[in-house]
XYZ file of C-alpha atoms in Angstrom:
217
model
C 0.000 0.000 0.000
C 2.914 2.361 0.755
C 4.122 1.915 -2.835
C 0.675 2.873 -4.159
C 0.549 6.006 -2.000
C 4.056 7.039 -3.076
C 3.248 6.428 -6.753
C 0.080 8.551 -6.580
C 1.903 11.337 -4.717
C 4.737 11.313 -7.279
C 2.321 11.400 -10.221
C 0.327 14.276 -8.724
C 3.489 16.266 -7.977
C 4.856 15.685 -11.464
C 1.645 16.691 -13.232
C 1.116 19.783 -11.107
C 4.723 20.945 -11.489
C 4.549 20.493 -15.261
C 1.116 22.010 -15.811
C 1.063 24.952 -18.220
C -1.475 27.650 -18.996
C -3.323 27.172 -15.728
C -6.837 28.597 -16.167
C -7.112 29.633 -12.517
C -5.465 29.455 -9.136
C -5.624 26.612 -6.655
C -9.064 26.537 -5.029
C -10.333 25.327 -1.664
C -13.822 24.329 -0.638
C -16.214 22.207 1.379
C -18.535 19.463 0.201
C -21.125 17.046 1.487
C -23.945 14.812 0.413
C -25.517 11.365 0.377
C -23.875 7.933 0.671
C -25.465 4.663 -0.440
C -23.129 1.911 0.767
C -23.036 -1.872 0.457
C -20.550 -4.750 0.492
C -19.561 -7.580 -1.815
C -19.496 -10.937 -0.027
C -16.378 -12.884 -0.971
C -17.149 -16.344 0.424
C -19.517 -19.106 -0.694
C -22.000 -19.020 2.153
C -25.743 -18.553 1.952
C -25.326 -14.836 2.535
C -27.105 -11.702 1.397
C -26.357 -8.018 1.804
C -28.435 -4.877 1.415
C -27.385 -1.234 1.261
C -27.424 1.488 3.904
C -27.766 5.252 3.565
C -25.422 7.739 5.189
C -23.713 11.051 4.592
C -20.274 12.418 3.751
C -18.833 15.794 4.693
C -15.409 17.365 4.333
C -12.870 19.527 2.531
C -11.286 19.575 -0.918
C -8.505 21.290 -2.846
C -8.736 21.738 -6.619
C -5.392 22.169 -8.421
C -5.613 23.193 -12.119
C -3.253 21.366 -14.477
C -3.874 23.123 -17.755
C -7.086 24.127 -19.489
C -8.666 20.651 -19.409
C -7.255 18.901 -16.353
C -7.266 19.277 -12.576
C -6.187 17.275 -9.545
C -8.562 17.210 -6.576
C -7.569 15.588 -3.251
C -10.260 15.459 -0.576
C -10.597 14.705 3.133
C -14.074 13.401 4.013
C -15.949 11.975 6.959
C -17.877 9.109 5.356
C -20.672 6.997 6.878
C -20.799 3.508 5.367
C -21.839 -0.059 6.234
C -24.379 -2.672 5.197
C -27.159 -4.938 6.411
C -26.049 -8.566 6.208
C -27.763 -11.922 6.680
C -25.953 -15.265 6.744
C -27.114 -18.876 7.201
C -24.203 -20.819 8.666
C -24.186 -24.244 10.345
C -27.689 -24.114 11.813
C -27.326 -20.456 12.707
C -29.009 -17.447 11.194
C -26.891 -14.328 11.691
C -28.252 -10.846 10.981
C -26.171 -7.725 11.389
C -26.772 -4.019 10.848
C -23.170 -2.787 10.554
C -22.374 0.938 10.770
C -18.875 2.051 9.738
C -17.376 5.539 9.904
C -14.308 6.306 7.804
C -11.928 9.170 7.208
C -11.903 8.954 3.413
C -9.147 10.349 1.183
C -10.050 10.266 -2.552
C -7.332 11.504 -4.923
C -9.041 12.283 -8.213
C -7.835 13.502 -11.596
C -10.479 15.510 -13.447
C -10.928 16.056 -17.168
C -13.253 18.809 -18.393
C -15.271 17.508 -21.325
C -16.690 20.990 -21.851
C -16.260 24.148 -19.791
C -18.491 23.158 -16.852
C -18.766 19.373 -17.207
C -16.035 17.033 -15.978
C -15.328 13.361 -15.496
C -13.001 12.125 -12.769
C -11.252 9.024 -11.482
C -8.527 8.033 -9.069
C -7.572 5.945 -6.041
C -8.948 6.383 -2.557
C -7.936 5.347 0.947
C -10.373 4.847 3.840
C -9.150 5.015 7.455
C -11.525 3.364 9.920
C -12.765 5.638 12.718
C -15.439 3.415 14.271
C -17.436 0.267 13.581
C -20.584 -0.726 15.449
C -23.442 -3.090 14.745
C -26.697 -4.567 15.959
C -26.257 -8.337 15.785
C -28.858 -11.099 16.081
C -27.766 -14.778 16.165
C -30.502 -17.407 16.027
C -29.612 -21.041 16.761
C -31.612 -23.630 14.829
C -30.486 -26.855 16.500
C -33.236 -29.334 17.364
C -32.971 -28.695 21.098
C -31.720 -25.130 20.969
C -33.721 -22.264 19.512
C -32.066 -19.532 21.562
C -31.490 -16.048 20.205
C -28.535 -13.800 21.018
C -29.091 -10.064 20.535
C -26.307 -7.512 20.842
C -27.122 -3.855 20.126
C -24.376 -1.332 19.522
C -21.662 -4.002 19.561
C -18.175 -2.583 18.992
C -16.880 -4.259 15.812
C -13.753 -2.173 15.240
C -11.416 -5.064 16.082
C -13.017 -7.137 13.302
C -12.399 -4.580 10.536
C -9.229 -3.521 8.751
C -7.914 -0.111 9.892
C -7.171 0.947 6.292
C -8.762 -0.091 2.991
C -8.189 1.190 -0.519
C -9.782 1.089 -3.945
C -10.666 3.172 -6.993
C -13.485 5.609 -7.640
C -14.860 7.254 -10.763
C -17.663 9.607 -11.698
C -18.451 13.047 -13.015
C -19.826 16.423 -12.150
C -21.107 19.799 -13.206
C -20.173 23.334 -12.119
C -23.427 25.255 -11.695
C -21.425 28.454 -11.255
C -18.014 29.550 -9.961
C -18.959 28.610 -6.399
C -21.297 25.599 -6.525
C -20.770 22.188 -8.139
C -22.498 18.812 -8.022
C -21.010 15.388 -8.596
C -21.735 11.645 -8.541
C -19.195 8.891 -7.826
C -18.903 5.145 -7.469
C -16.302 3.726 -5.065
C -15.068 0.173 -5.598
C -13.033 -1.360 -2.785
C -10.094 -3.484 -3.898
C -8.892 -4.647 -0.470
C -10.999 -6.605 2.063
C -12.697 -4.288 4.524
C -12.778 -6.793 7.373
C -10.820 -9.728 8.663
C -14.155 -11.531 8.938
C -17.500 -9.765 8.892
C -18.894 -12.110 11.557
C -15.616 -13.204 13.154
C -17.227 -13.535 16.554
C -19.418 -16.360 15.228
C -17.332 -17.976 12.476
C -14.074 -17.377 10.726
C -13.863 -17.013 6.964
C -16.462 -14.603 5.550
C -14.778 -11.591 3.932
C -16.213 -8.469 2.301
C -15.225 -5.535 0.091
C -16.854 -2.124 0.294
C -18.979 -0.546 -2.407
C -20.279 3.028 -2.299
C -22.385 5.317 -4.490
C -22.068 8.981 -3.602
C -23.955 12.155 -4.537
C -22.361 15.405 -3.436
C -22.540 19.187 -3.544
C -19.398 21.325 -3.299
C -18.881 24.965 -2.413
C -15.670 26.727 -3.491
C -14.386 29.645 -1.411
């Protein structure tokens, strides 16, 4: 992962230092909006997952790199997670997992026309907290007990850092306000085992659709 971070930092530095005919100065702003998050289940269990809604909020810097290109790093608080259900060895496990990340997308933008752009780049998510409401139902012949844990701290079961790629596009309504849509695709597993406290091998990768509004100072 360190090599990836260094490669992205080197590429951004090189492009910015070699940019010519910058159309404007470096800009700073704030942004926020809606998250629709889910996970991809990696193992072959009878498992399903449904999406959760959340928000994102943070800061961005837009660095022009010529008339058509820009580099935009961001620092966002991002609410993610998923609802999961798994049938495993006579147990039905249901979990409403809520994850909070410090998200760092590093996007390169290309302006198709003056106000419309497409963008893509890597991102890194740093886990801030992970909690869940967990229900475990035993289906043995002589045991139909149910275990319920609300607000269970799951941080120890999730990776502290995950990374992936994101891509999307946006539109500048005016010099101050812009809107954008993105899709985030996790490339590294987000947890050591989504239900590690009940069994050992289920792994997931994050997925996120994001709608945002930005304000440039």
